[in-house]
Structures are given as C-alpha cells and as structure tokens.
Amino acid sequence: ICDKYAHIYNYEGGGVSFNSGVSCRLVDGDRGTMTAEQVAAAINPPDFYHSPLTTLVSIENTANKGGGTCWNFSELQAIKKVCANNGLKYHLDGARLWNAMVEMKETPLQYGELFDTISVCLSKGLGCPVGSLLLGAKEQMDKAIRIRKIFGGGMRQSGFLAAAAIYALDNHIERLAEDHKKAKEIGAALAAKSFIKKVEPIETNIVIFEIDESFMTSDQFVHKLIEKNILIIGMGQGKLRMVTHLDYTNDMHEELLKQLASF
Ligand SMILES: *Cc1c(COP(=O)(O)O)cnc(C)c1O
C-alpha cells in the first residue's frame, strides 16, 4: 500500500514488481500523504485465492511529487497502529527525511521507533556524490544484504562513500533550513508573476508550479529560462519543479530571483 505519487511506484521502472514480484495498491492521498483510514480501507480482504495479500505499507517523507510535503507525525503513528493490527510491515522511504525532520523539528529516534525499515538518500539534500542506505533490525538487514548481493549491488570499496556520508551527517543537516528558506523565496517570486497559474504550497526544498498556458506553454517558459542560462525540466502534465540544495549557492539564488523578476 502506497500513495499514488510514491517514488517507488512512479520512478523506479516498475522495479517493485520486476525485482520483488509485488503489486502496489495505490491510495488517492493528499499531496503524497494518506490517512490511517485510507490505509485501512486499502487492505485487501483475507481471501487466499483472489486478491493479492497485503503485506506492507510504504510512506514517503518528505513526499517528492507532492511538493516536498511533510507528514503529520500523529498520522504516521495512527498508520503504525493499522499496520500492527493487521500484521503489516511499515516502511519509510526517507530519501528526504532530514528535510522533514529539520522542518518539523523531529528526531531520528522518533522515526526509528516507528518503522520496520527506513531508506535514506545521502545524495539529495545532504549533498553526497552518491549513496542510499537501508536501516532496520539486524535479522532484516542480514536478509537485505543477501538480496543486495543477488541484485548485483554489493560493493567492497564503499569506505570512500561512507566518509562522504559521515561528513554530510556531521555538517549538512542544520543547513537544510537555508534550502527551505530559498525555496519559499523562489515560490514567492513565481507567485508574483501573472503568467504563473499555481504554485504548490512550499514546505521544504521543492517548488512545484504551473504556467498559465494562455500566456505561454511550460515548454516556452523552460526555453526562456535556458536563454538566461537557468536549466530546468518539466515533471509532465504541465508541472515544473525546482529543488534547492547544497550546491545551489546564494549567488545562483540571487541571479534566479533577479531573472524571474525581470520576466
Ligand atoms: C531518489 C529517491 C529514491 C531512490 O534513491 P536511490 O539513491 O536511487 O536508491 C527513493 N525515493 C525517493 C523519494 C527518492 O527521491
């Protein structure tokens, strides 16, 4: 069970089915988040011949396609209860978990206590060149390491990457608040423009917006930005996305705001 915007469903080439032989039951949530009631309603009846057996709930925090949405922690706790009552595992896709924790003033311990497994990306907001980690109890991790080997993902030379990760964990977490501030400033600059139809609420470092196509198409807007040496790509369905991060500097930010103001 996951939200219809979930990265694992939309952006991994169907790997969830190809690699793991499972199907996703999608929930029609709100900006990438779902309620405990919606999760409970998505559990298949205990019918061993027809419906797929429900085994896992996966949530994404922050929710990328939802616009960097932060979950309400009490909803995550309510979903945990639904999982416990129905014998389901509970996974957190925490590619951007630190953005959520900085914004909502939450702690890693809170999340560790709630979930069976957590995946995190070191290469997104934290700025490492590469790297994702899976966290969980020892027996599950022993199993995961074996599956990683089977998938060809074993790596003997990971110390260099671990060093980058340790540096990022020590130095790049608090500064995520700066990325969030910049994202809100970009959102305000866009919202001030008559040719912008909609800017999704900005909670963390992701800005998703739409062009009023009676002024210009989103492709035309992307090309106008390219002329100013600002490169962005669309997300489809007329949606455009900008993400602030470690390598997006103050100078770049000032330049972008200046260029947007001049449109
Ligand atoms: C990037 C991303 C992933 C996958 O990370 P990998 O480093 O490619 O394994 C998973 N979930 C979300 C939400 C992501 O943004």
PDB file of C-alpha atoms and ligand atoms in Angstrom:
ATOM      1  CA  ILE A   1       0.000   0.000   0.000  1.00  0.00           C
ATOM      2  CA  CYS A   2       1.399   3.381  -1.003  1.00  0.00           C
ATOM      3  CA  ASP A   3       0.224   6.760  -2.198  1.00  0.00           C
ATOM      4  CA  LYS A   4      -0.357   7.245  -5.940  1.00  0.00           C
ATOM      5  CA  TYR A   5       2.561   9.742  -6.017  1.00  0.00           C
ATOM      6  CA  ALA A   6       5.036   7.321  -4.377  1.00  0.00           C
ATOM      7  CA  HIS A   7       8.513   7.312  -5.887  1.00  0.00           C
ATOM      8  CA  ILE A   8       8.720   3.514  -5.581  1.00  0.00           C
ATOM      9  CA  TYR A   9       5.632   3.218  -7.811  1.00  0.00           C
ATOM     10  CA  ASN A  10       6.330   6.029 -10.303  1.00  0.00           C
ATOM     11  CA  TYR A  11      10.062   6.388 -10.752  1.00  0.00           C
ATOM     12  CA  GLU A  12      11.836   3.055 -10.497  1.00  0.00           C
ATOM     13  CA  GLY A  13      10.969   1.458 -13.821  1.00  0.00           C
ATOM     14  CA  GLY A  14       8.451  -0.844 -12.163  1.00  0.00           C
ATOM     15  CA  GLY A  15      11.298  -2.389 -10.140  1.00  0.00           C
ATOM     16  CA  VAL A  16       8.942  -3.043  -7.249  1.00  0.00           C
ATOM     17  CA  SER A  17       7.157  -5.592  -9.430  1.00  0.00           C
ATOM     18  CA  PHE A  18      10.091  -6.688 -11.609  1.00  0.00           C
ATOM     19  CA  ASN A  19      12.537  -7.282  -8.761  1.00  0.00           C
ATOM     20  CA  SER A  20      10.277  -8.169  -5.877  1.00  0.00           C
ATOM     21  CA  GLY A  21       7.194  -9.665  -7.547  1.00  0.00           C
ATOM     22  CA  VAL A  22       4.733  -7.453  -5.692  1.00  0.00           C
ATOM     23  CA  SER A  23       1.927  -5.170  -6.862  1.00  0.00           C
ATOM     24  CA  CYS A  24       1.137  -1.761  -5.386  1.00  0.00           C
ATOM     25  CA  ARG A  25      -2.273  -0.872  -4.028  1.00  0.00           C
ATOM     26  CA  LEU A  26      -2.411   2.886  -4.615  1.00  0.00           C
ATOM     27  CA  VAL A  27      -4.128   5.331  -2.288  1.00  0.00           C
ATOM     28  CA  ASP A  28      -5.576   8.591  -3.640  1.00  0.00           C
ATOM     29  CA  GLY A  29      -3.933  10.728  -0.967  1.00  0.00           C
ATOM     30  CA  ASP A  30      -3.340  14.429  -0.431  1.00  0.00           C
ATOM     31  CA  ARG A  31      -0.061  15.748  -1.920  1.00  0.00           C
ATOM     32  CA  GLY A  32       1.628  12.416  -1.364  1.00  0.00           C
ATOM     33  CA  THR A  33       0.292  11.758   2.132  1.00  0.00           C
ATOM     34  CA  MET A  34      -2.519   9.413   3.220  1.00  0.00           C
ATOM     35  CA  THR A  35      -4.672   8.979   6.303  1.00  0.00           C
ATOM     36  CA  ALA A  36      -4.826   5.919   8.551  1.00  0.00           C
ATOM     37  CA  GLU A  37      -8.468   5.427   7.412  1.00  0.00           C
ATOM     38  CA  GLN A  38      -7.376   5.347   3.764  1.00  0.00           C
ATOM     39  CA  VAL A  39      -4.660   2.820   4.579  1.00  0.00           C
ATOM     40  CA  ALA A  40      -7.111   0.606   6.496  1.00  0.00           C
ATOM     41  CA  ALA A  41      -9.571   0.746   3.577  1.00  0.00           C
ATOM     42  CA  ALA A  42      -6.819  -0.305   1.131  1.00  0.00           C
ATOM     43  CA  ILE A  43      -6.058  -3.587   2.938  1.00  0.00           C
ATOM     44  CA  ASN A  44      -7.304  -6.499   0.839  1.00  0.00           C
ATOM     45  CA  PRO A  45      -9.784  -8.916   2.424  1.00  0.00           C
ATOM     46  CA  PRO A  46      -8.303 -12.215   3.688  1.00  0.00           C
ATOM     47  CA  ASP A  47      -9.037 -14.154   0.527  1.00  0.00           C
ATOM     48  CA  PHE A  48      -6.288 -16.592  -0.330  1.00  0.00           C
ATOM     49  CA  TYR A  49      -7.427 -17.252  -3.910  1.00  0.00           C
ATOM     50  CA  HIS A  50      -8.230 -13.888  -5.459  1.00  0.00           C
ATOM     51  CA  SER A  51      -6.811 -10.694  -4.004  1.00  0.00           C
ATOM     52  CA  PRO A  52      -3.110 -10.012  -3.625  1.00  0.00           C
ATOM     53  CA  LEU A  53      -2.089 -10.467   0.010  1.00  0.00           C
ATOM     54  CA  THR A  54      -1.426  -7.137   1.701  1.00  0.00           C
ATOM     55  CA  THR A  55       1.931  -7.235   3.478  1.00  0.00           C
ATOM     56  CA  LEU A  56       3.494  -3.788   3.625  1.00  0.00           C
ATOM     57  CA  VAL A  57       2.646  -0.085   3.934  1.00  0.00           C
ATOM     58  CA  SER A  58       5.231   2.295   2.467  1.00  0.00           C
ATOM     59  CA  ILE A  59       5.131   6.038   3.070  1.00  0.00           C
ATOM     60  CA  GLU A  60       7.420   8.763   1.670  1.00  0.00           C
ATOM     61  CA  ASN A  61       8.598  11.682   3.842  1.00  0.00           C
ATOM     62  CA  THR A  62       9.003  14.279   2.502  1.00  0.00           C
ATOM     63  CA  ALA A  63       6.741  13.371  -0.408  1.00  0.00           C
ATOM     64  CA  ASN A  64       8.608  14.483  -3.548  1.00  0.00           C
ATOM     65  CA  LYS A  65       5.836  14.519  -6.151  1.00  0.00           C
ATOM     66  CA  GLY A  66       3.507  16.077  -3.586  1.00  0.00           C
ATOM     67  CA  GLY A  67       5.889  19.080  -3.472  1.00  0.00           C
ATOM     68  CA  GLY A  68       8.216  18.172  -0.584  1.00  0.00           C
ATOM     69  CA  THR A  69       5.269  17.568   1.735  1.00  0.00           C
ATOM     70  CA  CYS A  70       5.944  16.824   5.424  1.00  0.00           C
ATOM     71  CA  TRP A  71       3.776  14.213   7.130  1.00  0.00           C
ATOM     72  CA  ASN A  72       1.943  14.910  10.334  1.00  0.00           C
ATOM     73  CA  PHE A  73       3.693  12.636  12.846  1.00  0.00           C
ATOM     74  CA  SER A  74       0.459  11.706  14.618  1.00  0.00           C
ATOM     75  CA  GLU A  75      -0.890  10.357  11.298  1.00  0.00           C
ATOM     76  CA  LEU A  76       2.252   8.225  10.948  1.00  0.00           C
ATOM     77  CA  GLN A  77       1.562   6.853  14.432  1.00  0.00           C
ATOM     78  CA  ALA A  78      -2.064   6.142  13.521  1.00  0.00           C
ATOM     79  CA  ILE A  79      -0.932   4.245  10.404  1.00  0.00           C
ATOM     80  CA  LYS A  80       1.501   2.259  12.569  1.00  0.00           C
ATOM     81  CA  LYS A  81      -1.500   1.102  14.624  1.00  0.00           C
ATOM     82  CA  VAL A  82      -3.282  -0.028  11.461  1.00  0.00           C
ATOM     83  CA  CYS A  83      -0.140  -1.966  10.469  1.00  0.00           C
ATOM     84  CA  ALA A  84       0.190  -3.570  13.899  1.00  0.00           C
ATOM     85  CA  ASN A  85      -3.490  -4.572  13.971  1.00  0.00           C
ATOM     86  CA  ASN A  86      -3.243  -6.190  10.542  1.00  0.00           C
ATOM     87  CA  GLY A  87       0.188  -7.803  10.659  1.00  0.00           C
ATOM     88  CA  LEU A  88       1.689  -5.443   8.065  1.00  0.00           C
ATOM     89  CA  LYS A  89       5.277  -4.240   7.856  1.00  0.00           C
ATOM     90  CA  TYR A  90       5.824  -0.484   7.831  1.00  0.00           C
ATOM     91  CA  HIS A  91       8.466   1.082   5.558  1.00  0.00           C
ATOM     92  CA  LEU A  92       9.596   4.702   5.337  1.00  0.00           C
ATOM     93  CA  ASP A  93      11.019   5.973   2.053  1.00  0.00           C
ATOM     94  CA  GLY A  94      13.075   8.689   3.721  1.00  0.00           C
ATOM     95  CA  ALA A  95      15.062   9.913   0.716  1.00  0.00           C
ATOM     96  CA  ARG A  96      14.376  13.417   2.087  1.00  0.00           C
ATOM     97  CA  LEU A  97      13.724  12.513   5.715  1.00  0.00           C
ATOM     98  CA  TRP A  98      16.204  15.084   7.051  1.00  0.00           C
ATOM     99  CA  ASN A  99      14.302  17.850   5.278  1.00  0.00           C
ATOM    100  CA  ALA A 100      11.159  16.738   7.101  1.00  0.00           C
ATOM    101  CA  MET A 101      12.921  16.439  10.466  1.00  0.00           C
ATOM    102  CA  VAL A 102      14.523  19.894  10.208  1.00  0.00           C
ATOM    103  CA  GLU A 103      11.236  21.490   9.147  1.00  0.00           C
ATOM    104  CA  MET A 104       9.030  19.705  11.705  1.00  0.00           C
ATOM    105  CA  LYS A 105      11.647  19.666  14.494  1.00  0.00           C
ATOM    106  CA  GLU A 106      11.530  15.876  14.809  1.00  0.00           C
ATOM    107  CA  THR A 107      14.256  13.407  15.794  1.00  0.00           C
ATOM    108  CA  PRO A 108      15.714  10.287  14.136  1.00  0.00           C
ATOM    109  CA  LEU A 109      14.776   8.285  17.249  1.00  0.00           C
ATOM    110  CA  GLN A 110      11.075   9.039  16.737  1.00  0.00           C
ATOM    111  CA  TYR A 111      11.270   7.563  13.245  1.00  0.00           C
ATOM    112  CA  GLY A 112      13.458   4.629  14.231  1.00  0.00           C
ATOM    113  CA  GLU A 113      10.926   3.563  16.833  1.00  0.00           C
ATOM    114  CA  LEU A 114       8.013   3.685  14.415  1.00  0.00           C
ATOM    115  CA  PHE A 115       9.196   1.885  11.282  1.00  0.00           C
ATOM    116  CA  ASP A 116      10.405  -1.644  10.491  1.00  0.00           C
ATOM    117  CA  THR A 117      12.681  -0.370   7.717  1.00  0.00           C
ATOM    118  CA  ILE A 118      13.811   3.089   6.599  1.00  0.00           C
ATOM    119  CA  SER A 119      15.656   4.050   3.431  1.00  0.00           C
ATOM    120  CA  VAL A 120      17.556   7.343   3.275  1.00  0.00           C
ATOM    121  CA  CYS A 121      19.399   9.138   0.457  1.00  0.00           C
ATOM    122  CA  LEU A 122      22.719  10.794   1.200  1.00  0.00           C
ATOM    123  CA  SER A 123      22.876  12.265  -2.277  1.00  0.00           C
ATOM    124  CA  LYS A 124      19.804  14.510  -2.215  1.00  0.00           C
ATOM    125  CA  GLY A 125      19.689  17.379   0.287  1.00  0.00           C
ATOM    126  CA  LEU A 126      22.782  16.170   2.142  1.00  0.00           C
ATOM    127  CA  GLY A 127      24.917  16.656  -0.962  1.00  0.00           C
ATOM    128  CA  CYS A 128      26.950  13.416  -1.122  1.00  0.00           C
ATOM    129  CA  PRO A 129      28.092  12.392  -4.613  1.00  0.00           C
ATOM    130  CA  VAL A 130      26.187   9.104  -4.342  1.00  0.00           C
ATOM    131  CA  GLY A 131      24.614   6.842  -1.776  1.00  0.00           C
ATOM    132  CA  SER A 132      21.469   5.452  -0.209  1.00  0.00           C
ATOM    133  CA  LEU A 133      21.127   3.365   2.954  1.00  0.00           C
ATOM    134  CA  LEU A 134      18.592   0.886   4.275  1.00  0.00           C
ATOM    135  CA  LEU A 135      18.085   0.804   8.055  1.00  0.00           C
ATOM    136  CA  GLY A 136      16.360  -1.861  10.107  1.00  0.00           C
ATOM    137  CA  ALA A 137      16.722  -4.612  12.686  1.00  0.00           C
ATOM    138  CA  LYS A 138      19.687  -6.982  12.387  1.00  0.00           C
ATOM    139  CA  GLU A 139      17.802 -10.028  11.052  1.00  0.00           C
ATOM    140  CA  GLN A 140      16.161  -7.907   8.348  1.00  0.00           C
ATOM    141  CA  MET A 141      19.458  -6.299   7.392  1.00  0.00           C
ATOM    142  CA  ASP A 142      21.162  -9.686   7.128  1.00  0.00           C
ATOM    143  CA  LYS A 143      18.431 -10.670   4.692  1.00  0.00           C
ATOM    144  CA  ALA A 144      18.721  -7.330   2.864  1.00  0.00           C
ATOM    145  CA  ILE A 145      22.487  -7.716   2.411  1.00  0.00           C
ATOM    146  CA  ARG A 146      21.888 -11.117   0.821  1.00  0.00           C
ATOM    147  CA  ILE A 147      19.240  -9.694  -1.541  1.00  0.00           C
ATOM    148  CA  ARG A 148      21.558  -6.791  -2.399  1.00  0.00           C
ATOM    149  CA  LYS A 149      24.200  -9.343  -3.390  1.00  0.00           C
ATOM    150  CA  ILE A 150      21.708 -11.213  -5.575  1.00  0.00           C
ATOM    151  CA  PHE A 151      20.771  -7.927  -7.318  1.00  0.00           C
ATOM    152  CA  GLY A 152      24.448  -7.241  -8.004  1.00  0.00           C
ATOM    153  CA  GLY A 153      24.559  -4.291  -5.628  1.00  0.00           C
ATOM    154  CA  GLY A 154      27.380  -5.475  -3.375  1.00  0.00           C
ATOM    155  CA  MET A 155      30.262  -3.011  -3.093  1.00  0.00           C
ATOM    156  CA  ARG A 156      33.612  -3.659  -1.450  1.00  0.00           C
ATOM    157  CA  GLN A 157      35.013  -0.152  -1.897  1.00  0.00           C
ATOM    158  CA  SER A 158      32.281   1.744  -0.078  1.00  0.00           C
ATOM    159  CA  GLY A 159      34.596   3.363   2.522  1.00  0.00           C
ATOM    160  CA  PHE A 160      35.152   6.475   0.387  1.00  0.00           C
ATOM    161  CA  LEU A 161      31.418   6.911   0.043  1.00  0.00           C
ATOM    162  CA  ALA A 162      30.902   6.265   3.756  1.00  0.00           C
ATOM    163  CA  ALA A 163      33.419   9.033   4.536  1.00  0.00           C
ATOM    164  CA  ALA A 164      31.377  11.465   2.437  1.00  0.00           C
ATOM    165  CA  ALA A 165      28.233  10.306   4.231  1.00  0.00           C
ATOM    166  CA  ILE A 166      29.748  10.819   7.684  1.00  0.00           C
ATOM    167  CA  TYR A 167      30.889  14.314   6.688  1.00  0.00           C
ATOM    168  CA  ALA A 168      27.400  15.155   5.406  1.00  0.00           C
ATOM    169  CA  LEU A 169      25.694  13.814   8.528  1.00  0.00           C
ATOM    170  CA  ASP A 170      28.011  15.944  10.702  1.00  0.00           C
ATOM    171  CA  ASN A 171      27.845  19.131   8.638  1.00  0.00           C
ATOM    172  CA  HIS A 172      24.898  19.317   6.246  1.00  0.00           C
ATOM    173  CA  ILE A 173      21.740  18.717   8.252  1.00  0.00           C
ATOM    174  CA  GLU A 174      21.005  22.034  10.001  1.00  0.00           C
ATOM    175  CA  ARG A 175      21.765  23.957   6.823  1.00  0.00           C
ATOM    176  CA  LEU A 176      18.752  22.331   5.107  1.00  0.00           C
ATOM    177  CA  ALA A 177      16.750  25.162   6.707  1.00  0.00           C
ATOM    178  CA  GLU A 178      18.543  27.568   4.304  1.00  0.00           C
ATOM    179  CA  ASP A 179      17.360  25.490   1.343  1.00  0.00           C
ATOM    180  CA  HIS A 180      13.808  25.676   2.675  1.00  0.00           C
ATOM    181  CA  LYS A 181      14.043  29.469   3.021  1.00  0.00           C
ATOM    182  CA  LYS A 182      15.348  29.791  -0.551  1.00  0.00           C
ATOM    183  CA  ALA A 183      12.570  27.545  -1.878  1.00  0.00           C
ATOM    184  CA  LYS A 184       9.952  29.772  -0.221  1.00  0.00           C
ATOM    185  CA  GLU A 185      11.595  32.858  -1.780  1.00  0.00           C
ATOM    186  CA  ILE A 186      11.511  31.230  -5.226  1.00  0.00           C
ATOM    187  CA  GLY A 187       7.850  30.356  -4.662  1.00  0.00           C
ATOM    188  CA  ALA A 188       7.027  33.957  -3.731  1.00  0.00           C
ATOM    189  CA  ALA A 189       8.910  35.279  -6.794  1.00  0.00           C
ATOM    190  CA  LEU A 190       6.942  32.907  -9.046  1.00  0.00           C
ATOM    191  CA  ALA A 191       3.597  33.609  -7.390  1.00  0.00           C
ATOM    192  CA  ALA A 192       4.100  37.350  -8.070  1.00  0.00           C
ATOM    193  CA  LYS A 193       4.013  36.668 -11.833  1.00  0.00           C
ATOM    194  CA  SER A 194       0.751  36.872 -13.774  1.00  0.00           C
ATOM    195  CA  PHE A 195       1.825  34.015 -16.091  1.00  0.00           C
ATOM    196  CA  ILE A 196       2.111  31.583 -13.186  1.00  0.00           C
ATOM    197  CA  LYS A 197      -1.187  29.751 -12.682  1.00  0.00           C
ATOM    198  CA  LYS A 198      -0.348  27.945  -9.485  1.00  0.00           C
ATOM    199  CA  VAL A 199       2.498  27.393  -7.027  1.00  0.00           C
ATOM    200  CA  GLU A 200       2.027  24.345  -4.774  1.00  0.00           C
ATOM    201  CA  PRO A 201       2.440  25.094  -1.051  1.00  0.00           C
ATOM    202  CA  ILE A 202       6.163  25.034  -0.242  1.00  0.00           C
ATOM    203  CA  GLU A 203       7.031  23.116   2.915  1.00  0.00           C
ATOM    204  CA  THR A 204      10.670  22.171   2.357  1.00  0.00           C
ATOM    205  CA  ASN A 205      13.078  22.424  -0.589  1.00  0.00           C
ATOM    206  CA  ILE A 206      10.774  21.605  -3.511  1.00  0.00           C
ATOM    207  CA  VAL A 207       8.893  24.149  -5.618  1.00  0.00           C
ATOM    208  CA  ILE A 208       6.257  22.758  -7.987  1.00  0.00           C
ATOM    209  CA  PHE A 209       4.402  25.234 -10.189  1.00  0.00           C
ATOM    210  CA  GLU A 210       2.286  25.554 -13.315  1.00  0.00           C
ATOM    211  CA  ILE A 211       2.275  28.126 -16.116  1.00  0.00           C
ATOM    212  CA  ASP A 212      -0.937  29.808 -17.248  1.00  0.00           C
ATOM    213  CA  GLU A 213      -0.862  28.406 -20.773  1.00  0.00           C
ATOM    214  CA  SER A 214      -2.918  31.311 -22.149  1.00  0.00           C
ATOM    215  CA  PHE A 215       0.307  33.353 -21.688  1.00  0.00           C
ATOM    216  CA  MET A 216       2.849  30.741 -22.786  1.00  0.00           C
ATOM    217  CA  THR A 217       3.321  26.998 -22.640  1.00  0.00           C
ATOM    218  CA  SER A 218       5.525  25.448 -19.980  1.00  0.00           C
ATOM    219  CA  ASP A 219       7.956  24.451 -22.770  1.00  0.00           C
ATOM    220  CA  GLN A 220       8.201  28.100 -23.845  1.00  0.00           C
ATOM    221  CA  PHE A 221       8.894  29.122 -20.260  1.00  0.00           C
ATOM    222  CA  VAL A 222      11.605  26.447 -19.934  1.00  0.00           C
ATOM    223  CA  HIS A 223      13.213  27.791 -23.146  1.00  0.00           C
ATOM    224  CA  LYS A 224      13.087  31.377 -21.912  1.00  0.00           C
ATOM    225  CA  LEU A 225      14.910  30.231 -18.778  1.00  0.00           C
ATOM    226  CA  ILE A 226      17.509  28.377 -20.870  1.00  0.00           C
ATOM    227  CA  GLU A 227      18.234  31.687 -22.669  1.00  0.00           C
ATOM    228  CA  LYS A 228      19.107  33.099 -19.220  1.00  0.00           C
ATOM    229  CA  ASN A 229      21.312  30.069 -18.501  1.00  0.00           C
ATOM    230  CA  ILE A 230      18.798  28.652 -15.996  1.00  0.00           C
ATOM    231  CA  LEU A 231      18.143  24.989 -16.680  1.00  0.00           C
ATOM    232  CA  ILE A 232      15.002  23.197 -15.536  1.00  0.00           C
ATOM    233  CA  ILE A 233      12.976  20.243 -16.770  1.00  0.00           C
ATOM    234  CA  GLY A 234       9.257  19.509 -16.517  1.00  0.00           C
ATOM    235  CA  MET A 235       7.553  16.793 -14.482  1.00  0.00           C
ATOM    236  CA  GLY A 236       4.844  16.185 -17.092  1.00  0.00           C
ATOM    237  CA  GLN A 237       1.199  17.324 -17.026  1.00  0.00           C
ATOM    238  CA  GLY A 238       2.356  20.953 -17.276  1.00  0.00           C
ATOM    239  CA  LYS A 239       4.066  20.838 -13.881  1.00  0.00           C
ATOM    240  CA  LEU A 240       7.518  22.337 -13.421  1.00  0.00           C
ATOM    241  CA  ARG A 241       9.797  21.679 -10.465  1.00  0.00           C
ATOM    242  CA  MET A 242      12.747  23.435  -8.857  1.00  0.00           C
ATOM    243  CA  VAL A 243      14.686  21.984  -5.921  1.00  0.00           C
ATOM    244  CA  THR A 244      17.103  23.888  -3.677  1.00  0.00           C
ATOM    245  CA  HIS A 245      20.140  22.004  -2.329  1.00  0.00           C
ATOM    246  CA  LEU A 246      23.729  22.225  -1.091  1.00  0.00           C
ATOM    247  CA  ASP A 247      25.192  23.161  -4.476  1.00  0.00           C
ATOM    248  CA  TYR A 248      22.594  25.846  -5.211  1.00  0.00           C
ATOM    249  CA  THR A 249      24.556  28.843  -3.943  1.00  0.00           C
ATOM    250  CA  ASN A 250      23.493  32.281  -2.680  1.00  0.00           C
ATOM    251  CA  ASP A 251      24.818  33.829  -5.918  1.00  0.00           C
ATOM    252  CA  MET A 252      22.774  31.447  -8.049  1.00  0.00           C
ATOM    253  CA  HIS A 253      19.734  32.206  -5.909  1.00  0.00           C
ATOM    254  CA  GLU A 254      20.105  35.983  -6.324  1.00  0.00           C
ATOM    255  CA  GLU A 255      20.542  35.542 -10.064  1.00  0.00           C
ATOM    256  CA  LEU A 256      17.427  33.377 -10.342  1.00  0.00           C
ATOM    257  CA  LEU A 257      15.308  35.845  -8.331  1.00  0.00           C
ATOM    258  CA  LYS A 258      16.624  38.717 -10.480  1.00  0.00           C
ATOM    259  CA  GLN A 259      15.821  36.878 -13.698  1.00  0.00           C
ATOM    260  CA  LEU A 260      12.349  35.884 -12.528  1.00  0.00           C
ATOM    261  CA  ALA A 261      11.625  39.471 -11.505  1.00  0.00           C
ATOM    262  CA  SER A 262      12.631  40.669 -14.990  1.00  0.00           C
ATOM    263  CA  PHE A 263      10.100  38.461 -16.812  1.00  0.00           C
TER     264      PHE A 263
HETATM  265  C1  LIG B   1      15.975   9.323  -5.061  1.00  0.00           C
HETATM  266  C2  LIG B   1      14.832   8.674  -4.384  1.00  0.00           C
HETATM  267  C3  LIG B   1      14.848   7.303  -4.102  1.00  0.00           C
HETATM  268  C4  LIG B   1      15.914   6.334  -4.599  1.00  0.00           C
HETATM  269  O1  LIG B   1      17.190   6.637  -4.267  1.00  0.00           O
HETATM  270  P1  LIG B   1      18.377   5.797  -4.931  1.00  0.00           P
HETATM  271  O2  LIG B   1      19.583   6.506  -4.443  1.00  0.00           O
HETATM  272  O3  LIG B   1      18.198   5.876  -6.397  1.00  0.00           O
HETATM  273  O4  LIG B   1      18.242   4.419  -4.414  1.00  0.00           O
HETATM  274  C5  LIG B   1      13.799   6.768  -3.395  1.00  0.00           C
HETATM  275  N1  LIG B   1      12.773   7.532  -3.005  1.00  0.00           N
HETATM  276  C6  LIG B   1      12.702   8.839  -3.249  1.00  0.00           C
HETATM  277  C7  LIG B   1      11.542   9.631  -2.758  1.00  0.00           C
HETATM  278  C8  LIG B   1      13.736   9.466  -3.944  1.00  0.00           C
HETATM  279  O5  LIG B   1      13.672  10.766  -4.214  1.00  0.00           O
END
